[in-house]
Amino acid sequence: MRDCYSVLGVSRTATAAEIRHAYRKKAKLLHPDITQGDAEAFHELQKAYETLADSKSRSLFDEAQATGVYAERWQRTKGVEFDYRTWLLAREDDESRAKLIFFDLMHGHEEEATKEFKRMNMSRTDFKLQRWFTREDFMDFGFILAEELVLRQEYYDAVILLDQIMRMEFSFNYFKLFFPEVQELTRHILRNNIEGSVNDELAIDAWERALDLRFGKKDDSFFLHKMADAYDRIGDERTAQVCRDEALRLAG
């Protein structure tokens, strides 16, 4: 097997997020069902990803290659050079903060990236990551950021991102074969994690967003029942009943 890093087109210092991004990007070019690409090359890509995506197998691969033809002298003493992250940190405009979030996400600062995204969402109501990136970069890195938010139990913020990503996919197919992965993560959060993780007002907002994400009548009925319960808890019995009536209509 060839060098896994070369197959994926990433450096030996690539983060897990960079590896996932590179795999998705190349898979779209090589997948036989999408481009009638080279099946053997696609299989090689899958094997390389499986090797590097698992920390233990990646460690074993690195050790095995350390003395082989694929070993690289990637640890070099560097002179003083421009520090892009420091430059971004010193700036407070929305564009710089958005680029800092994705820069940190792709350079081993996942914790800082999720905290900054949450801070910006809470402090600036009109803050939108997608404003500063191409559609493809936003959808790829946004999904990776959403996964990191879920790991930290920041479920509402993950829904905000996933909602934007899914709406983009509806307008132009980008994820294609990977879209069910995006849908399933979003559905799981909305059904299992939102309730109790945020206040009822934010939970209602998340379930309202879900009604536009084409999950189907069964899921929509579930979300409406959840909204009804939340409206009851905040004292809006009239709206709660409207939600229950619509949920029953969808359930047939």
PDB file of C-alpha atoms in Angstrom:
ATOM      1  CA  MET A   1       0.000   0.000   0.000  1.00  0.00           C
ATOM      2  CA  ARG A   2       1.180   3.506  -0.815  1.00  0.00           C
ATOM      3  CA  ASP A   3       1.825   6.141   1.792  1.00  0.00           C
ATOM      4  CA  CYS A   4      -1.575   6.898   3.341  1.00  0.00           C
ATOM      5  CA  TYR A   5      -0.770  10.580   3.686  1.00  0.00           C
ATOM      6  CA  SER A   6       0.074  10.870  -0.008  1.00  0.00           C
ATOM      7  CA  VAL A   7      -3.090   9.006  -1.003  1.00  0.00           C
ATOM      8  CA  LEU A   8      -5.228  11.464   0.949  1.00  0.00           C
ATOM      9  CA  GLY A   9      -3.077  14.454  -0.011  1.00  0.00           C
ATOM     10  CA  VAL A  10      -2.398  15.609   3.562  1.00  0.00           C
ATOM     11  CA  SER A  11       0.742  16.247   5.555  1.00  0.00           C
ATOM     12  CA  ARG A  12       2.011  13.862   8.225  1.00  0.00           C
ATOM     13  CA  THR A  13       0.982  16.444  10.832  1.00  0.00           C
ATOM     14  CA  ALA A  14      -2.616  16.627   9.583  1.00  0.00           C
ATOM     15  CA  THR A  15      -5.320  16.815  12.229  1.00  0.00           C
ATOM     16  CA  ALA A  16      -8.239  14.385  12.329  1.00  0.00           C
ATOM     17  CA  ALA A  17     -10.470  17.124  10.904  1.00  0.00           C
ATOM     18  CA  GLU A  18      -8.098  17.724   7.981  1.00  0.00           C
ATOM     19  CA  ILE A  19      -8.022  13.988   7.246  1.00  0.00           C
ATOM     20  CA  ARG A  20     -11.833  13.769   7.207  1.00  0.00           C
ATOM     21  CA  HIS A  21     -12.064  16.813   4.950  1.00  0.00           C
ATOM     22  CA  ALA A  22      -9.474  15.455   2.504  1.00  0.00           C
ATOM     23  CA  TYR A  23     -11.211  12.064   2.362  1.00  0.00           C
ATOM     24  CA  ARG A  24     -14.642  13.542   1.615  1.00  0.00           C
ATOM     25  CA  LYS A  25     -13.199  15.810  -1.064  1.00  0.00           C
ATOM     26  CA  LYS A  26     -11.313  13.032  -2.874  1.00  0.00           C
ATOM     27  CA  ALA A  27     -14.113  10.495  -2.473  1.00  0.00           C
ATOM     28  CA  LYS A  28     -16.443  12.732  -4.454  1.00  0.00           C
ATOM     29  CA  LEU A  29     -13.939  12.716  -7.317  1.00  0.00           C
ATOM     30  CA  LEU A  30     -13.214   8.989  -7.264  1.00  0.00           C
ATOM     31  CA  HIS A  31     -16.455   7.295  -6.201  1.00  0.00           C
ATOM     32  CA  PRO A  32     -17.563   4.978  -9.042  1.00  0.00           C
ATOM     33  CA  ASP A  33     -21.259   5.748  -8.450  1.00  0.00           C
ATOM     34  CA  ILE A  34     -20.719   9.488  -8.900  1.00  0.00           C
ATOM     35  CA  THR A  35     -17.994   9.965 -11.479  1.00  0.00           C
ATOM     36  CA  GLN A  36     -17.434   6.469 -12.905  1.00  0.00           C
ATOM     37  CA  GLY A  37     -14.000   6.876 -11.360  1.00  0.00           C
ATOM     38  CA  ASP A  38     -11.286   4.304 -10.823  1.00  0.00           C
ATOM     39  CA  ALA A  39     -12.678   1.701  -8.399  1.00  0.00           C
ATOM     40  CA  GLU A  40      -9.186   0.566  -7.420  1.00  0.00           C
ATOM     41  CA  ALA A  41      -8.121   4.130  -6.600  1.00  0.00           C
ATOM     42  CA  PHE A  42     -11.305   4.634  -4.572  1.00  0.00           C
ATOM     43  CA  HIS A  43     -10.612   1.430  -2.629  1.00  0.00           C
ATOM     44  CA  GLU A  44      -7.059   2.618  -1.938  1.00  0.00           C
ATOM     45  CA  LEU A  45      -8.458   5.942  -0.714  1.00  0.00           C
ATOM     46  CA  GLN A  46     -10.842   4.149   1.647  1.00  0.00           C
ATOM     47  CA  LYS A  47      -8.040   2.007   3.091  1.00  0.00           C
ATOM     48  CA  ALA A  48      -5.835   5.061   3.600  1.00  0.00           C
ATOM     49  CA  TYR A  49      -8.658   6.884   5.390  1.00  0.00           C
ATOM     50  CA  GLU A  50      -9.447   3.898   7.612  1.00  0.00           C
ATOM     51  CA  THR A  51      -5.774   3.701   8.579  1.00  0.00           C
ATOM     52  CA  LEU A  52      -5.378   7.383   9.463  1.00  0.00           C
ATOM     53  CA  ALA A  53      -8.834   7.963  10.938  1.00  0.00           C
ATOM     54  CA  ASP A  54      -8.121   5.573  13.810  1.00  0.00           C
ATOM     55  CA  SER A  55      -5.478   6.953  16.190  1.00  0.00           C
ATOM     56  CA  LYS A  56      -4.046   3.520  17.047  1.00  0.00           C
ATOM     57  CA  SER A  57      -3.710   2.324  13.448  1.00  0.00           C
ATOM     58  CA  ARG A  58      -2.280   5.703  12.471  1.00  0.00           C
ATOM     59  CA  SER A  59       0.348   5.422  15.191  1.00  0.00           C
ATOM     60  CA  LEU A  60       1.311   1.941  14.006  1.00  0.00           C
ATOM     61  CA  PHE A  61       1.493   3.126  10.400  1.00  0.00           C
ATOM     62  CA  ASP A  62       3.701   6.080  11.365  1.00  0.00           C
ATOM     63  CA  GLU A  63       6.028   3.786  13.304  1.00  0.00           C
ATOM     64  CA  ALA A  64       6.259   1.306  10.441  1.00  0.00           C
ATOM     65  CA  GLN A  65       7.027   4.036   7.918  1.00  0.00           C
ATOM     66  CA  ALA A  66       9.505   5.911  10.101  1.00  0.00           C
ATOM     67  CA  THR A  67      12.491   4.171   8.553  1.00  0.00           C
ATOM     68  CA  GLY A  68      10.938   3.499   5.146  1.00  0.00           C
ATOM     69  CA  VAL A  69      10.898   5.339   1.867  1.00  0.00           C
ATOM     70  CA  TYR A  70       7.943   7.451   2.977  1.00  0.00           C
ATOM     71  CA  ALA A  71       9.608   8.945   6.033  1.00  0.00           C
ATOM     72  CA  GLU A  72       9.786  12.728   5.897  1.00  0.00           C
ATOM     73  CA  ARG A  73      11.907  15.200   7.746  1.00  0.00           C
ATOM     74  CA  TRP A  74       8.868  17.250   8.684  1.00  0.00           C
ATOM     75  CA  GLN A  75      10.210  18.524  11.986  1.00  0.00           C
ATOM     76  CA  ARG A  76      12.440  21.459  11.070  1.00  0.00           C
ATOM     77  CA  THR A  77      13.780  24.388  13.001  1.00  0.00           C
ATOM     78  CA  LYS A  78      11.979  27.418  11.604  1.00  0.00           C
ATOM     79  CA  GLY A  79      12.982  31.021  11.680  1.00  0.00           C
ATOM     80  CA  VAL A  80      10.740  33.848  12.731  1.00  0.00           C
ATOM     81  CA  GLU A  81       7.733  34.021  10.451  1.00  0.00           C
ATOM     82  CA  PHE A  82       4.284  35.564  10.273  1.00  0.00           C
ATOM     83  CA  ASP A  83       1.897  34.010  12.821  1.00  0.00           C
ATOM     84  CA  TYR A  84      -1.516  34.016  11.169  1.00  0.00           C
ATOM     85  CA  ARG A  85      -3.372  32.806  14.280  1.00  0.00           C
ATOM     86  CA  THR A  86      -1.892  35.560  16.459  1.00  0.00           C
ATOM     87  CA  TRP A  87      -2.911  38.093  13.830  1.00  0.00           C
ATOM     88  CA  LEU A  88      -6.497  36.779  13.791  1.00  0.00           C
ATOM     89  CA  LEU A  89      -6.684  36.697  17.596  1.00  0.00           C
ATOM     90  CA  ALA A  90      -5.877  40.403  17.743  1.00  0.00           C
ATOM     91  CA  ARG A  91      -8.837  41.315  15.527  1.00  0.00           C
ATOM     92  CA  GLU A  92     -12.515  41.488  16.549  1.00  0.00           C
ATOM     93  CA  ASP A  93     -14.299  41.908  13.219  1.00  0.00           C
ATOM     94  CA  ASP A  94     -16.669  39.125  12.177  1.00  0.00           C
ATOM     95  CA  GLU A  95     -14.548  37.990   9.231  1.00  0.00           C
ATOM     96  CA  SER A  96     -11.416  37.522  11.348  1.00  0.00           C
ATOM     97  CA  ARG A  97     -13.316  35.686  14.100  1.00  0.00           C
ATOM     98  CA  ALA A  98     -14.967  33.399  11.539  1.00  0.00           C
ATOM     99  CA  LYS A  99     -11.607  32.586   9.945  1.00  0.00           C
ATOM    100  CA  LEU A 100     -10.082  32.037  13.391  1.00  0.00           C
ATOM    101  CA  ILE A 101     -12.773  29.452  14.176  1.00  0.00           C
ATOM    102  CA  PHE A 102     -12.033  27.379  11.086  1.00  0.00           C
ATOM    103  CA  PHE A 103      -8.268  27.897  11.400  1.00  0.00           C
ATOM    104  CA  ASP A 104      -8.334  26.563  14.967  1.00  0.00           C
ATOM    105  CA  LEU A 105     -10.614  23.713  13.944  1.00  0.00           C
ATOM    106  CA  MET A 106      -8.110  22.533  11.321  1.00  0.00           C
ATOM    107  CA  HIS A 107      -4.956  23.065  13.387  1.00  0.00           C
ATOM    108  CA  GLY A 108      -5.528  21.097  16.572  1.00  0.00           C
ATOM    109  CA  HIS A 109      -7.395  23.787  18.535  1.00  0.00           C
ATOM    110  CA  GLU A 110     -10.853  22.226  18.394  1.00  0.00           C
ATOM    111  CA  GLU A 111     -11.748  23.300  21.933  1.00  0.00           C
ATOM    112  CA  GLU A 112     -10.917  26.935  21.175  1.00  0.00           C
ATOM    113  CA  ALA A 113     -12.848  26.759  17.891  1.00  0.00           C
ATOM    114  CA  THR A 114     -16.054  25.531  19.541  1.00  0.00           C
ATOM    115  CA  LYS A 115     -15.812  28.066  22.364  1.00  0.00           C
ATOM    116  CA  GLU A 116     -15.283  30.943  19.935  1.00  0.00           C
ATOM    117  CA  PHE A 117     -18.186  29.845  17.749  1.00  0.00           C
ATOM    118  CA  LYS A 118     -20.478  29.707  20.769  1.00  0.00           C
ATOM    119  CA  ARG A 119     -19.227  33.091  22.023  1.00  0.00           C
ATOM    120  CA  MET A 120     -19.844  34.741  18.669  1.00  0.00           C
ATOM    121  CA  ASN A 121     -23.332  33.245  18.381  1.00  0.00           C
ATOM    122  CA  MET A 122     -24.240  34.535  21.834  1.00  0.00           C
ATOM    123  CA  SER A 123     -22.719  38.008  21.498  1.00  0.00           C
ATOM    124  CA  ARG A 124     -23.564  38.850  17.859  1.00  0.00           C
ATOM    125  CA  THR A 125     -27.035  37.939  16.641  1.00  0.00           C
ATOM    126  CA  ASP A 126     -26.145  38.485  12.962  1.00  0.00           C
ATOM    127  CA  PHE A 127     -22.912  36.444  13.026  1.00  0.00           C
ATOM    128  CA  LYS A 128     -22.839  33.862  10.224  1.00  0.00           C
ATOM    129  CA  LEU A 129     -19.854  31.696   9.367  1.00  0.00           C
ATOM    130  CA  GLN A 130     -20.960  30.994   5.806  1.00  0.00           C
ATOM    131  CA  ARG A 131     -20.692  34.673   4.930  1.00  0.00           C
ATOM    132  CA  TRP A 132     -16.884  34.439   4.830  1.00  0.00           C
ATOM    133  CA  PHE A 133     -16.278  31.106   3.052  1.00  0.00           C
ATOM    134  CA  THR A 134     -17.097  29.338  -0.165  1.00  0.00           C
ATOM    135  CA  ARG A 135     -20.136  27.093  -0.011  1.00  0.00           C
ATOM    136  CA  GLU A 136     -17.952  23.966  -0.166  1.00  0.00           C
ATOM    137  CA  ASP A 137     -15.573  25.038   2.608  1.00  0.00           C
ATOM    138  CA  PHE A 138     -18.422  26.116   4.850  1.00  0.00           C
ATOM    139  CA  MET A 139     -20.301  22.842   4.371  1.00  0.00           C
ATOM    140  CA  ASP A 140     -17.229  20.654   4.960  1.00  0.00           C
ATOM    141  CA  PHE A 141     -15.712  22.551   7.875  1.00  0.00           C
ATOM    142  CA  GLY A 142     -19.132  23.425   9.270  1.00  0.00           C
ATOM    143  CA  PHE A 143     -20.030  19.749   9.537  1.00  0.00           C
ATOM    144  CA  ILE A 144     -16.719  18.978  11.241  1.00  0.00           C
ATOM    145  CA  LEU A 145     -17.359  21.853  13.672  1.00  0.00           C
ATOM    146  CA  ALA A 146     -20.865  20.515  14.330  1.00  0.00           C
ATOM    147  CA  GLU A 147     -19.371  17.115  15.209  1.00  0.00           C
ATOM    148  CA  GLU A 148     -16.982  18.809  17.648  1.00  0.00           C
ATOM    149  CA  LEU A 149     -19.878  20.732  19.216  1.00  0.00           C
ATOM    150  CA  VAL A 150     -21.813  17.493  19.709  1.00  0.00           C
ATOM    151  CA  LEU A 151     -18.803  15.901  21.425  1.00  0.00           C
ATOM    152  CA  ARG A 152     -18.904  18.825  23.878  1.00  0.00           C
ATOM    153  CA  GLN A 153     -22.691  18.543  24.325  1.00  0.00           C
ATOM    154  CA  GLU A 154     -23.277  21.955  22.731  1.00  0.00           C
ATOM    155  CA  TYR A 155     -26.330  20.604  20.946  1.00  0.00           C
ATOM    156  CA  TYR A 156     -28.218  23.800  20.126  1.00  0.00           C
ATOM    157  CA  ASP A 157     -25.178  25.397  18.487  1.00  0.00           C
ATOM    158  CA  ALA A 158     -24.659  22.197  16.490  1.00  0.00           C
ATOM    159  CA  VAL A 159     -28.259  22.385  15.246  1.00  0.00           C
ATOM    160  CA  ILE A 160     -27.759  25.996  14.131  1.00  0.00           C
ATOM    161  CA  LEU A 161     -24.844  24.883  11.933  1.00  0.00           C
ATOM    162  CA  LEU A 162     -26.469  21.713  10.646  1.00  0.00           C
ATOM    163  CA  ASP A 163     -29.648  23.601   9.753  1.00  0.00           C
ATOM    164  CA  GLN A 164     -27.635  25.946   7.525  1.00  0.00           C
ATOM    165  CA  ILE A 165     -25.707  23.064   5.948  1.00  0.00           C
ATOM    166  CA  MET A 166     -28.845  21.048   5.162  1.00  0.00           C
ATOM    167  CA  ARG A 167     -30.585  24.032   3.561  1.00  0.00           C
ATOM    168  CA  MET A 168     -27.528  24.543   1.348  1.00  0.00           C
ATOM    169  CA  GLU A 169     -27.625  20.877   0.330  1.00  0.00           C
ATOM    170  CA  PHE A 170     -31.286  21.211  -0.657  1.00  0.00           C
ATOM    171  CA  SER A 171     -30.425  24.095  -2.991  1.00  0.00           C
ATOM    172  CA  PHE A 172     -27.355  22.422  -4.497  1.00  0.00           C
ATOM    173  CA  ASN A 173     -26.210  18.819  -3.984  1.00  0.00           C
ATOM    174  CA  TYR A 174     -22.706  18.830  -2.544  1.00  0.00           C
ATOM    175  CA  PHE A 175     -22.473  16.075   0.055  1.00  0.00           C
ATOM    176  CA  LYS A 176     -24.398  13.650  -2.183  1.00  0.00           C
ATOM    177  CA  LEU A 177     -23.613  10.153  -0.847  1.00  0.00           C
ATOM    178  CA  PHE A 178     -22.507  11.619   2.483  1.00  0.00           C
ATOM    179  CA  PHE A 179     -25.692  13.611   3.069  1.00  0.00           C
ATOM    180  CA  PRO A 180     -27.484  10.800   4.977  1.00  0.00           C
ATOM    181  CA  GLU A 181     -24.676  11.114   7.561  1.00  0.00           C
ATOM    182  CA  VAL A 182     -25.504  14.807   7.976  1.00  0.00           C
ATOM    183  CA  GLN A 183     -29.233  14.100   8.172  1.00  0.00           C
ATOM    184  CA  GLU A 184     -28.870  11.311  10.715  1.00  0.00           C
ATOM    185  CA  LEU A 185     -26.667  13.378  13.034  1.00  0.00           C
ATOM    186  CA  THR A 186     -29.143  16.269  12.893  1.00  0.00           C
ATOM    187  CA  ARG A 187     -32.157  14.002  13.460  1.00  0.00           C
ATOM    188  CA  HIS A 188     -30.469  12.289  16.402  1.00  0.00           C
ATOM    189  CA  ILE A 189     -29.706  15.593  18.146  1.00  0.00           C
ATOM    190  CA  LEU A 190     -33.224  16.932  17.611  1.00  0.00           C
ATOM    191  CA  ARG A 191     -34.891  13.773  18.883  1.00  0.00           C
ATOM    192  CA  ASN A 192     -32.564  12.859  21.739  1.00  0.00           C
ATOM    193  CA  ASN A 193     -30.380  15.743  22.896  1.00  0.00           C
ATOM    194  CA  ILE A 194     -32.111  19.113  22.612  1.00  0.00           C
ATOM    195  CA  GLU A 195     -34.725  18.639  25.326  1.00  0.00           C
ATOM    196  CA  GLY A 196     -33.184  19.435  28.700  1.00  0.00           C
ATOM    197  CA  SER A 197     -29.904  20.730  27.261  1.00  0.00           C
ATOM    198  CA  VAL A 198     -31.224  24.279  26.681  1.00  0.00           C
ATOM    199  CA  ASN A 199     -34.181  26.333  27.881  1.00  0.00           C
ATOM    200  CA  ASP A 200     -37.622  25.717  26.368  1.00  0.00           C
ATOM    201  CA  GLU A 201     -37.470  28.794  24.115  1.00  0.00           C
ATOM    202  CA  LEU A 202     -34.271  27.602  22.425  1.00  0.00           C
ATOM    203  CA  ALA A 203     -35.590  24.033  22.228  1.00  0.00           C
ATOM    204  CA  ILE A 204     -38.725  25.289  20.456  1.00  0.00           C
ATOM    205  CA  ASP A 205     -36.537  27.219  18.021  1.00  0.00           C
ATOM    206  CA  ALA A 206     -34.545  24.063  17.244  1.00  0.00           C
ATOM    207  CA  TRP A 207     -37.689  21.976  16.634  1.00  0.00           C
ATOM    208  CA  GLU A 208     -39.220  24.728  14.487  1.00  0.00           C
ATOM    209  CA  ARG A 209     -36.096  24.648  12.331  1.00  0.00           C
ATOM    210  CA  ALA A 210     -36.475  20.877  12.067  1.00  0.00           C
ATOM    211  CA  LEU A 211     -39.908  21.223  10.457  1.00  0.00           C
ATOM    212  CA  ASP A 212     -38.240  22.747   7.367  1.00  0.00           C
ATOM    213  CA  LEU A 213     -35.559  20.063   7.032  1.00  0.00           C
ATOM    214  CA  ARG A 214     -37.646  17.415   5.213  1.00  0.00           C
ATOM    215  CA  PHE A 215     -37.345  14.624   7.747  1.00  0.00           C
ATOM    216  CA  GLY A 216     -40.851  13.369   6.996  1.00  0.00           C
ATOM    217  CA  LYS A 217     -44.259  13.289   8.664  1.00  0.00           C
ATOM    218  CA  LYS A 218     -43.303  10.897  11.456  1.00  0.00           C
ATOM    219  CA  ASP A 219     -40.394  13.049  12.613  1.00  0.00           C
ATOM    220  CA  ASP A 220     -42.353  16.276  12.136  1.00  0.00           C
ATOM    221  CA  SER A 221     -45.163  14.899  14.303  1.00  0.00           C
ATOM    222  CA  PHE A 222     -42.602  14.020  16.986  1.00  0.00           C
ATOM    223  CA  PHE A 223     -41.105  17.523  16.916  1.00  0.00           C
ATOM    224  CA  LEU A 224     -44.551  19.140  17.126  1.00  0.00           C
ATOM    225  CA  HIS A 225     -45.406  17.071  20.202  1.00  0.00           C
ATOM    226  CA  LYS A 226     -42.142  18.193  21.792  1.00  0.00           C
ATOM    227  CA  MET A 227     -42.964  21.805  20.940  1.00  0.00           C
ATOM    228  CA  ALA A 228     -46.416  21.417  22.478  1.00  0.00           C
ATOM    229  CA  ASP A 229     -44.933  20.149  25.742  1.00  0.00           C
ATOM    230  CA  ALA A 230     -42.470  23.044  25.799  1.00  0.00           C
ATOM    231  CA  TYR A 231     -45.214  25.616  25.119  1.00  0.00           C
ATOM    232  CA  ASP A 232     -47.211  24.117  27.997  1.00  0.00           C
ATOM    233  CA  ARG A 233     -44.239  24.544  30.320  1.00  0.00           C
ATOM    234  CA  ILE A 234     -43.888  28.240  29.440  1.00  0.00           C
ATOM    235  CA  GLY A 235     -47.630  28.838  29.853  1.00  0.00           C
ATOM    236  CA  ASP A 236     -48.744  29.162  26.217  1.00  0.00           C
ATOM    237  CA  GLU A 237     -51.507  26.548  26.192  1.00  0.00           C
ATOM    238  CA  ARG A 238     -53.142  27.875  23.016  1.00  0.00           C
ATOM    239  CA  THR A 239     -50.026  27.423  20.878  1.00  0.00           C
ATOM    240  CA  ALA A 240     -49.406  24.066  22.546  1.00  0.00           C
ATOM    241  CA  GLN A 241     -52.815  22.859  21.367  1.00  0.00           C
ATOM    242  CA  VAL A 242     -52.171  24.104  17.821  1.00  0.00           C
ATOM    243  CA  CYS A 243     -48.952  22.063  17.774  1.00  0.00           C
ATOM    244  CA  ARG A 244     -50.711  18.950  19.083  1.00  0.00           C
ATOM    245  CA  ASP A 245     -53.496  19.247  16.512  1.00  0.00           C
ATOM    246  CA  GLU A 246     -50.954  19.527  13.689  1.00  0.00           C
ATOM    247  CA  ALA A 247     -48.951  16.608  15.101  1.00  0.00           C
ATOM    248  CA  LEU A 248     -52.071  14.420  15.136  1.00  0.00           C
ATOM    249  CA  ARG A 249     -52.953  15.472  11.580  1.00  0.00           C
ATOM    250  CA  LEU A 250     -49.499  14.467  10.339  1.00  0.00           C
ATOM    251  CA  ALA A 251     -49.670  11.177  12.233  1.00  0.00           C
ATOM    252  CA  GLY A 252     -52.932  10.391  10.445  1.00  0.00           C
TER     253      GLY A 252
END
